[in-house]
């Protein structure tokens, strides 16, 4: 990324002798992005595409006219080269805004005067962009995130308890419920429920009529959360809280007897069963790295990574069929073809994969090289220099893809961190799987255990499931190249990964059936 930006600035400098290259910082809540641009006379121009990207806006180039559209859920801005008019579409209305100086085009990119861009981008961004002319820097202040509202409360008495369903605009990130018993004092039993983040129309909730289950509800709005207190009409022995993502509701099942298992209402049992089906580790996706026009690394004796990865992948599929006959095994490729990295994640998601294993071989920049051993990675932005080096090498495969800049735009530095956070639910599982693969492969294949690492691999980002990438050894090392290039070596590595998956599956399923 860095190199490309510098290059663009240099080219720009050569293209226009009067223009001075400039880099304009754009500060957001999550960090600073450096926008490339230039200064001509008294005006600082910035790359429209880069500002849009930094603000999380989408862009689209109209091929015939070179016009650039920047858009969001709110509306769009249409910039025209050498033209001061910007067409603004907002809430169904279209207007033209005129800037006193035009948009400029240089080496295929459009640049807008920074002093006018803040107001324009603020129209469609989720916040306000301001430009400080003296310091020559942007600051973006995001809109206050709106809290999901409680849309309603429904109660259903059941033979052996009751179900309370809280409808929400979107599911809260966290919830907590407690039941208090009155003992002998005569005060009623209470059910307390805290939802976060959430917003409530307090007067409306407080004035809800009583039901056969509770006599009243009291709502308290905290800065980010809502607490609901239900004054119960009868005693309940226990409760179970869960969410239904199809209806965006939080469901509290109240049981009148301790004998919960027997008394689970048929509906709730159904819902839980459906959820459990989703947890079942029933589809495993194997992703032999590279392929087709992308050979991966070429090691000693001309051994190509793509062939080793495919051979191990095919062996592993056969081993897994034997070891886990009920599990469906999906491969992102089972022959020597090129599959873009983003496509691999898509294949995995479409197949309903519960595990994603990307198979690769390592190498050092110079060969022969003594460096050897197995390394396994799970997704997180690169930590060590070594993890970053390996990630850079594997990510380089995108250069074989058409339009890769567009496809992976959202995957660089700042965004990578955000995407990774979405993955955090899987991090724990990915890490455990990575550990198991690392130990089992190094043991079975008699290779050195170089440990588990965290790195930002594009191929791991796309898959919405625990995902790991295993570097099965170094093709730049003569001994390991011979081993990985051999049928026996490939069998052994596959067996190591298979053993790891079998162990992982047992641990994983034990975890979920206990709850
Ligand atoms: Zn690779």
Coordinates of C-alpha atoms and ligand atoms in Angstrom, one line a residue:
X1 CA 0.0 0.0 0.0
X2 CA 2.6 2.4 1.2
X3 CA 4.8 1.8 -1.9
X4 CA 1.9 2.3 -4.3
X5 CA 1.0 5.7 -2.7
X6 CA 4.5 6.9 -2.9
X7 CA 4.7 5.9 -6.5
X8 CA 1.5 7.7 -7.3
X9 CA 2.9 10.9 -5.7
X10 CA 6.1 10.6 -7.6
X11 CA 4.3 10.1 -10.9
X12 CA 2.1 13.0 -10.2
X13 CA 5.1 15.2 -9.5
X14 CA 6.6 14.3 -12.8
X15 CA 3.3 14.9 -14.6
X16 CA 2.9 18.5 -13.5
X17 CA 6.0 20.6 -12.8
X18 CA 4.1 23.2 -11.0
X19 CA 2.3 20.9 -8.6
X20 CA 4.0 19.9 -5.3
X21 CA 3.2 16.5 -4.0
X22 CA 1.4 16.6 -0.6
X23 CA 0.2 14.0 1.8
X24 CA -2.8 15.1 3.9
X25 CA -3.6 13.3 7.1
X26 CA -7.2 12.3 7.7
X27 CA -7.9 11.6 11.4
X28 CA -10.8 9.3 12.3
X29 CA -11.8 7.7 15.6
X30 CA -9.9 4.6 14.6
X31 CA -6.7 6.2 13.4
X32 CA -5.1 8.3 10.7
X33 CA -5.0 7.7 7.0
X34 CA -2.6 9.6 4.7
X35 CA -4.4 10.9 1.6
X36 CA -2.2 11.5 -1.4
X37 CA -2.5 14.8 -3.2
X38 CA -0.7 17.8 -4.3
X39 CA -0.5 21.6 -4.0
X40 CA -1.0 23.9 -6.9
X41 CA -0.7 27.6 -6.3
X42 CA -2.8 28.1 -3.2
X43 CA -4.9 25.0 -3.4
X44 CA -4.3 21.6 -1.9
X45 CA -5.9 18.9 -3.9
X46 CA -6.7 15.4 -2.5
X47 CA -7.5 12.1 -4.1
X48 CA -11.3 11.7 -4.1
X49 CA -11.0 7.9 -4.0
X50 CA -8.7 7.8 -1.0
X51 CA -10.9 10.2 1.0
X52 CA -13.9 8.1 0.2
X53 CA -12.2 5.0 1.2
X54 CA -11.0 6.5 4.5
X55 CA -14.6 7.4 5.3
X56 CA -15.9 4.0 4.4
X57 CA -17.7 5.2 1.3
X58 CA -17.9 3.2 -1.9
X59 CA -16.7 4.5 -5.3
X60 CA -17.6 3.7 -8.9
X61 CA -16.0 5.0 -12.1
X62 CA -18.2 5.6 -15.1
X63 CA -16.0 4.3 -17.8
X64 CA -17.0 6.3 -20.8
X65 CA -16.7 9.7 -19.1
X66 CA -14.2 9.1 -16.3
X67 CA -16.7 10.5 -13.9
X68 CA -16.3 9.2 -10.4
X69 CA -19.3 8.4 -8.2
X70 CA -18.9 8.2 -4.4
X71 CA -21.8 6.8 -2.6
X72 CA -23.2 5.5 0.7
X73 CA -26.6 4.4 2.0
X74 CA -27.4 8.1 2.4
X75 CA -26.7 9.3 -1.2
X76 CA -24.1 9.9 -3.8
X77 CA -21.6 12.5 -5.1
X78 CA -20.7 12.6 -8.8
X79 CA -17.4 14.2 -9.7
X80 CA -16.4 15.1 -13.3
X81 CA -12.8 15.7 -14.5
X82 CA -12.0 19.4 -15.1
X83 CA -15.4 20.5 -13.9
X84 CA -16.4 22.4 -10.8
X85 CA -19.9 21.0 -10.6
X86 CA -20.6 18.1 -8.3
X87 CA -23.9 16.3 -8.7
X88 CA -25.3 15.6 -5.2
X89 CA -28.1 13.0 -4.8
X90 CA -29.6 12.9 -1.4
X91 CA -32.9 11.4 -0.2
X92 CA -34.2 11.1 -3.7
X93 CA -33.3 14.7 -4.7
X94 CA -30.5 15.6 -7.1
X95 CA -28.8 19.0 -7.1
X96 CA -25.5 20.4 -8.5
X97 CA -23.1 22.1 -6.2
X98 CA -20.5 24.4 -7.8
X99 CA -17.0 24.7 -6.5
X100 CA -15.0 27.8 -7.6
X101 CA -12.2 25.6 -8.9
X102 CA -12.6 22.3 -10.8
X103 CA -11.8 18.7 -10.1
X104 CA -8.4 17.7 -11.6
X105 CA -7.4 14.5 -13.1
X106 CA -3.8 13.2 -12.8
X107 CA -2.5 9.7 -13.6
X108 CA -6.0 8.2 -13.9
X109 CA -7.2 9.6 -10.5
X110 CA -9.5 12.5 -9.7
X111 CA -8.5 15.1 -7.2
X112 CA -10.7 17.6 -5.4
X113 CA -9.7 20.8 -3.6
X114 CA -9.4 19.9 0.0
X115 CA -11.0 23.2 1.2
X116 CA -14.3 22.2 -0.5
X117 CA -14.3 18.5 0.1
X118 CA -15.2 18.5 3.8
X119 CA -18.7 19.8 3.2
X120 CA -19.3 17.6 0.2
X121 CA -18.3 14.3 1.8
X122 CA -20.1 15.2 5.0
X123 CA -23.4 15.1 3.0
X124 CA -23.2 11.4 2.5
X125 CA -20.8 10.1 5.2
X126 CA -21.8 8.9 8.6
X127 CA -20.4 12.0 10.3
X128 CA -18.8 15.3 9.6
X129 CA -15.5 15.8 7.7
X130 CA -13.7 19.1 8.4
X131 CA -10.6 20.4 6.8
X132 CA -8.2 22.6 8.7
X133 CA -6.5 24.8 6.1
X134 CA -3.7 26.0 8.3
X135 CA -2.6 22.5 9.4
X136 CA -3.7 21.0 6.1
X137 CA -5.4 18.0 7.7
X138 CA -8.8 16.4 7.8
X139 CA -10.7 15.4 10.9
X140 CA -13.7 13.1 10.7
X141 CA -16.2 13.0 13.6
X142 CA -18.6 10.1 13.4
X143 CA -22.2 10.5 14.1
X144 CA -23.4 9.3 17.5
X145 CA -24.2 5.7 16.9
X146 CA -27.9 5.2 17.4
X147 CA -29.0 2.6 19.9
X148 CA -31.4 -0.2 18.8
X149 CA -34.9 0.5 20.1
X150 CA -37.2 -1.9 21.9
X151 CA -40.1 -2.3 19.6
X152 CA -42.4 -4.4 21.7
X153 CA -43.0 -7.0 24.4
X154 CA -45.0 -10.2 23.9
X155 CA -46.0 -12.7 26.5
X156 CA -47.1 -16.2 26.0
X157 CA -48.2 -18.2 29.1
X158 CA -47.3 -21.9 28.7
X159 CA -48.5 -24.9 30.6
X160 CA -45.3 -25.1 32.6
X161 CA -44.1 -21.6 32.5
X162 CA -44.1 -18.6 30.2
X163 CA -42.2 -17.0 27.4
X164 CA -41.5 -13.3 27.2
X165 CA -40.3 -12.0 23.9
X166 CA -38.6 -8.6 23.6
X167 CA -38.7 -7.3 20.0
X168 CA -35.7 -5.1 19.0
X169 CA -34.7 -3.0 16.0
X170 CA -31.5 -5.0 16.0
X171 CA -30.1 -7.5 18.4
X172 CA -28.3 -6.2 21.5
X173 CA -24.6 -7.1 21.8
X174 CA -25.1 -8.2 25.4
X175 CA -28.0 -9.1 27.7
X176 CA -28.3 -10.3 31.3
X177 CA -31.3 -11.6 33.2
X178 CA -31.9 -12.4 36.8
X179 CA -34.8 -13.8 38.8
X180 CA -35.3 -12.8 42.4
X181 CA -37.5 -14.6 44.8
X182 CA -39.4 -12.8 47.5
X183 CA -39.1 -15.4 50.2
X184 CA -41.5 -14.8 53.0
X185 CA -41.9 -11.0 52.9
X186 CA -44.8 -11.1 50.5
X187 CA -43.2 -8.8 47.9
X188 CA -43.5 -10.2 44.3
X189 CA -40.9 -12.1 42.5
X190 CA -39.0 -10.0 39.9
X191 CA -37.4 -10.6 36.6
X192 CA -34.7 -8.1 35.7
X193 CA -33.4 -7.9 32.1
X194 CA -30.6 -5.7 31.0
X195 CA -30.1 -5.1 27.2
X196 CA -27.0 -3.4 25.8
X197 CA -26.9 -1.4 23.6
X198 CA -30.6 -0.5 23.6
X199 CA -33.0 2.4 23.8
X200 CA -36.5 2.4 25.2
X201 CA -39.6 4.6 25.0
X202 CA -39.8 4.6 28.8
X203 CA -43.3 6.1 29.3
X204 CA -44.7 3.8 26.6
X205 CA -43.2 0.7 28.3
X206 CA -44.2 1.8 31.8
X207 CA -47.8 2.2 30.7
X208 CA -48.1 -1.3 29.2
X209 CA -51.0 -3.2 30.7
X210 CA -50.3 -6.1 33.0
X211 CA -50.6 -9.7 31.6
X212 CA -51.3 -13.1 33.1
X213 CA -47.6 -13.4 33.7
X214 CA -46.6 -10.0 35.2
X215 CA -48.5 -7.1 36.6
X216 CA -46.3 -4.3 35.4
X217 CA -43.0 -3.4 33.7
X218 CA -40.7 -0.7 34.7
X219 CA -38.1 0.5 32.2
X220 CA -34.9 2.5 33.0
X221 CA -32.9 4.0 30.3
X222 CA -29.1 4.2 31.0
X223 CA -26.7 5.9 28.6
X224 CA -26.3 2.8 26.5
X225 CA -28.5 0.1 28.1
X226 CA -32.0 -0.5 29.1
X227 CA -33.1 -2.3 32.3
X228 CA -36.5 -3.9 32.3
X229 CA -38.0 -5.0 35.7
X230 CA -41.0 -7.3 35.5
X231 CA -43.2 -7.7 38.6
X232 CA -44.2 -11.3 38.3
X233 CA -47.6 -12.7 39.2
X234 CA -46.3 -16.2 40.0
X235 CA -43.2 -18.0 41.0
X236 CA -40.7 -19.3 38.4
X237 CA -37.9 -21.7 39.3
X238 CA -35.5 -20.9 36.5
X239 CA -35.1 -19.0 33.3
X240 CA -33.3 -19.4 30.0
X241 CA -32.4 -16.4 27.8
X242 CA -31.5 -16.5 24.2
X243 CA -31.9 -14.5 21.0
X244 CA -33.7 -15.2 17.8
X245 CA -31.8 -13.5 15.1
X246 CA -34.5 -14.1 12.5
X247 CA -37.0 -11.9 14.4
X248 CA -34.4 -9.7 16.2
X249 CA -35.8 -10.6 19.6
X250 CA -34.5 -11.5 23.0
X251 CA -36.5 -14.5 24.4
X252 CA -36.8 -15.3 28.1
X253 CA -38.2 -18.7 28.9
X254 CA -39.5 -18.9 32.4
X255 CA -39.9 -22.4 34.0
X256 CA -42.3 -23.0 36.8
X257 CA -40.5 -26.1 37.9
X258 CA -36.8 -27.1 38.3
X259 CA -37.4 -30.0 36.0
X260 CA -36.5 -27.8 33.0
X261 CA -35.5 -30.5 30.5
X262 CA -38.9 -32.2 30.7
X263 CA -40.8 -29.0 30.6
X264 CA -39.2 -27.2 27.7
X265 CA -42.0 -26.2 25.6
X266 CA -42.0 -27.7 22.1
X267 CA -41.4 -24.4 20.4
X268 CA -38.3 -23.5 22.5
X269 CA -36.9 -27.0 22.1
X270 CA -37.3 -26.6 18.4
X271 CA -35.5 -23.2 18.4
X272 CA -32.7 -24.6 20.4
X273 CA -32.4 -27.7 18.2
X274 CA -32.1 -25.4 15.2
X275 CA -29.4 -23.4 16.8
X276 CA -27.5 -26.5 17.8
X277 CA -27.7 -27.7 14.2
X278 CA -25.8 -24.6 13.2
X279 CA -23.1 -25.3 15.7
X280 CA -22.5 -28.8 14.4
X281 CA -19.2 -29.2 12.8
X282 CA -20.6 -30.8 9.6
X283 CA -18.7 -29.1 6.8
X284 CA -15.0 -28.6 6.5
X285 CA -13.4 -26.5 3.8
X286 CA -10.0 -27.3 2.5
X287 CA -8.1 -24.6 0.6
X288 CA -5.0 -25.7 -1.2
X289 CA -3.1 -22.4 -1.8
X290 CA -2.4 -20.9 -5.2
X291 CA -3.0 -22.8 -8.4
X292 CA -3.1 -22.3 -12.2
X293 CA -1.2 -19.1 -13.2
X294 CA -0.2 -18.5 -9.6
X295 CA 2.4 -21.1 -8.7
X296 CA 3.0 -19.8 -5.2
X297 CA 6.6 -20.1 -4.2
X298 CA 9.0 -22.1 -6.3
X299 CA 11.5 -23.9 -4.1
X300 CA 14.5 -26.1 -4.5
X301 CA 14.5 -28.5 -7.4
X302 CA 11.8 -26.4 -9.1
X303 CA 9.2 -27.7 -6.7
X304 CA 6.1 -25.5 -6.9
X305 CA 4.0 -24.6 -3.9
X306 CA 0.7 -25.0 -5.7
X307 CA 1.4 -28.6 -6.5
X308 CA 2.4 -29.6 -3.0
X309 CA -0.6 -27.7 -1.5
X310 CA -3.0 -29.5 -3.8
X311 CA -1.5 -33.0 -3.2
X312 CA -1.7 -32.5 0.6
X313 CA -5.3 -31.2 0.2
X314 CA -6.4 -34.2 -1.8
X315 CA -4.7 -36.6 0.7
X316 CA -6.3 -34.8 3.5
X317 CA -9.8 -35.0 1.9
X318 CA -9.3 -38.8 1.6
X319 CA -8.1 -39.1 5.2
X320 CA -11.0 -37.0 6.5
X321 CA -13.6 -39.0 4.6
X322 CA -12.3 -42.1 6.4
X323 CA -11.9 -40.5 9.8
X324 CA -15.1 -38.4 9.8
X325 CA -17.4 -40.1 7.3
X326 CA -20.4 -37.9 8.3
X327 CA -18.6 -34.6 7.7
X328 CA -18.9 -33.0 4.3
X329 CA -15.5 -32.0 2.8
X330 CA -15.5 -29.1 0.4
X331 CA -12.4 -28.0 -1.5
X332 CA -11.8 -24.6 -3.0
X333 CA -9.9 -26.3 -5.7
X334 CA -9.2 -30.0 -6.5
X335 CA -7.2 -29.4 -9.6
X336 CA -4.6 -27.0 -10.9
X337 CA -6.7 -23.9 -11.4
X338 CA -6.5 -20.3 -10.4
X339 CA -9.1 -19.3 -7.7
X340 CA -9.0 -15.6 -6.5
X341 CA -8.5 -15.3 -2.8
X342 CA -11.8 -13.6 -2.1
X343 CA -13.5 -16.4 -4.0
X344 CA -12.1 -19.0 -1.7
X345 CA -13.9 -17.4 1.3
X346 CA -17.1 -17.1 -0.7
X347 CA -16.9 -20.8 -1.6
X348 CA -16.5 -21.6 2.1
X349 CA -19.4 -19.5 3.2
X350 CA -21.7 -20.7 0.5
X351 CA -21.0 -24.3 1.5
X352 CA -21.9 -23.5 5.1
X353 CA -18.3 -24.3 6.2
X354 CA -17.6 -24.6 9.9
X355 CA -13.8 -24.8 9.5
X356 CA -11.5 -23.3 6.9
X357 CA -8.0 -24.7 6.4
X358 CA -5.7 -23.1 3.9
X359 CA -2.6 -25.2 3.0
X360 CA 0.6 -23.6 1.9
X361 CA 4.4 -24.0 1.8
X362 CA 6.9 -21.4 3.1
X363 CA 10.1 -20.2 1.6
X364 CA 12.9 -17.7 2.3
X365 CA 13.9 -15.1 -0.2
X366 CA 17.2 -16.9 -0.9
X367 CA 17.7 -20.6 -1.5
X368 CA 19.0 -23.0 -0.5
X369 CA 18.3 -21.8 3.0
X370 CA 18.6 -23.6 6.4
X371 CA 15.3 -22.2 7.7
X372 CA 12.8 -25.0 8.3
X373 CA 9.7 -26.2 10.1
X374 CA 6.0 -25.8 10.3
X375 CA 4.1 -22.6 11.1
X376 CA 0.3 -22.3 11.6
X377 CA -1.5 -19.0 11.5
X378 CA -4.9 -17.7 12.4
X379 CA -6.4 -14.4 11.5
X380 CA -5.3 -11.3 13.3
X381 CA -3.3 -8.4 12.0
X382 CA 0.3 -9.4 11.7
X383 CA 2.2 -9.2 15.0
X384 CA 5.8 -10.2 14.5
X385 CA 8.0 -9.2 11.6
X386 CA 8.2 -12.8 10.5
X387 CA 4.4 -13.2 10.4
X388 CA 4.1 -10.0 8.4
X389 CA 6.7 -11.2 5.9
X390 CA 4.8 -14.5 5.4
X391 CA 1.5 -12.7 5.1
X392 CA 2.9 -10.3 2.5
X393 CA 4.2 -13.3 0.5
X394 CA 0.9 -15.1 0.6
X395 CA -1.2 -12.0 0.0
X396 CA 0.9 -11.2 -3.1
X397 CA -1.2 -13.8 -4.9
X398 CA -3.8 -11.1 -5.5
X399 CA -1.6 -9.6 -8.2
X400 CA -2.7 -12.4 -10.4
X401 CA -6.3 -11.3 -10.1
X402 CA -7.9 -8.7 -12.4
X403 CA -9.2 -5.6 -10.6
X404 CA -7.5 -6.7 -7.4
X405 CA -7.2 -3.1 -6.2
X406 CA -11.0 -2.8 -6.3
X407 CA -11.7 -6.1 -4.7
X408 CA -9.3 -5.7 -1.8
X409 CA -9.7 -2.0 -1.2
X410 CA -11.4 -2.5 2.1
X411 CA -8.8 -4.9 3.3
X412 CA -5.9 -2.6 4.2
X413 CA -4.5 -1.6 7.5
X414 CA -7.3 0.2 9.4
X415 CA -10.0 -1.9 7.9
X416 CA -8.2 -5.1 8.5
X417 CA -8.5 -4.4 12.2
X418 CA -12.2 -3.9 12.0
X419 CA -12.8 -7.0 9.9
X420 CA -10.7 -8.9 12.4
X421 CA -12.9 -7.7 15.2
X422 CA -15.9 -9.2 13.4
X423 CA -13.9 -12.4 13.4
X424 CA -13.2 -12.3 17.1
X425 CA -16.0 -14.7 17.8
X426 CA -14.0 -17.3 15.9
X427 CA -10.6 -16.3 17.2
X428 CA -10.7 -18.6 20.2
X429 CA -11.6 -21.5 18.0
X430 CA -9.2 -20.6 15.2
X431 CA -6.4 -20.3 17.7
X432 CA -7.1 -23.8 19.2
X433 CA -7.3 -25.4 15.8
X434 CA -4.0 -23.7 14.8
X435 CA -2.3 -25.1 17.9
X436 CA -3.6 -28.6 17.2
X437 CA -2.5 -28.5 13.6
X438 CA 0.9 -27.1 14.5
X439 CA 1.7 -29.8 17.1
X440 CA 0.2 -32.7 15.1
X441 CA 1.8 -31.8 11.7
X442 CA 5.3 -31.2 13.3
X443 CA 5.1 -34.5 15.2
X444 CA 3.8 -36.7 12.4
X445 CA 6.0 -35.2 9.8
X446 CA 9.1 -34.9 12.1
X447 CA 9.4 -31.2 11.3
X448 CA 10.3 -28.5 13.6
X449 CA 7.4 -26.8 15.5
X450 CA 7.9 -23.1 14.8
X451 CA 4.7 -22.3 16.7
X452 CA 1.4 -20.6 16.1
X453 CA 1.2 -17.1 14.8
X454 CA -1.3 -14.4 14.1
X455 CA -1.3 -12.6 10.8
X456 CA -3.6 -10.8 8.4
X457 CA -4.1 -13.1 5.5
X458 CA -6.6 -12.0 2.9
X459 CA -7.7 -15.6 2.3
X460 CA -8.6 -16.0 5.9
X461 CA -10.6 -12.7 6.1
X462 CA -13.4 -13.8 3.7
X463 CA -14.4 -17.0 5.5
X464 CA -17.0 -16.5 8.3
X465 CA -15.8 -19.4 10.4
X466 CA -12.8 -20.4 12.3
X467 CA -10.0 -20.2 9.8
X468 CA -6.3 -21.2 9.8
X469 CA -3.4 -21.2 7.4
X470 CA -0.7 -23.8 7.7
X471 CA 2.7 -23.3 6.2
X472 CA 3.7 -27.0 5.9
X473 CA 7.4 -26.5 5.6
X474 CA 10.1 -24.6 3.7
X475 CA 10.5 -25.3 0.0
X476 CA 13.7 -23.2 0.2
X477 CA 15.2 -25.8 2.5
X478 CA 16.6 -28.8 0.4
X479 CA 15.6 -31.4 2.9
X480 CA 12.1 -30.1 3.5
X481 CA 11.6 -29.5 -0.3
X482 CA 12.5 -33.2 -0.9
X483 CA 10.1 -34.2 1.9
X484 CA 7.2 -32.0 0.8
X485 CA 7.7 -32.9 -2.9
X486 CA 7.5 -36.6 -2.1
X487 CA 4.3 -38.7 -2.0
X488 CA 5.3 -39.9 1.5
X489 CA 5.9 -36.4 2.9
X490 CA 2.5 -35.2 1.5
X491 CA 0.7 -38.2 3.1
X492 CA 2.4 -37.5 6.5
X493 CA 1.5 -33.8 6.5
X494 CA -2.1 -34.6 5.5
X495 CA -2.3 -37.2 8.3
X496 CA -1.0 -34.6 10.9
X497 CA -3.7 -32.1 9.8
X498 CA -6.4 -34.8 9.8
X499 CA -5.4 -35.9 13.4
X500 CA -5.7 -32.3 14.5
X501 CA -9.1 -31.8 13.0
X502 CA -10.4 -35.0 14.6
X503 CA -9.2 -33.8 18.0
X504 CA -10.6 -30.3 17.4
X505 CA -14.0 -31.7 16.5
X506 CA -14.2 -33.7 19.6
X507 CA -13.3 -30.8 21.8
X508 CA -15.6 -28.4 20.0
X509 CA -18.6 -30.6 20.2
X510 CA -18.0 -31.4 23.9
X511 CA -18.1 -27.7 24.5
X512 CA -21.4 -27.2 22.9
X513 CA -23.3 -30.2 24.1
X514 CA -22.5 -29.3 27.7
X515 CA -24.5 -26.0 27.4
Ligands
LIG1 ZN1 1.3 -19.9 -0.3

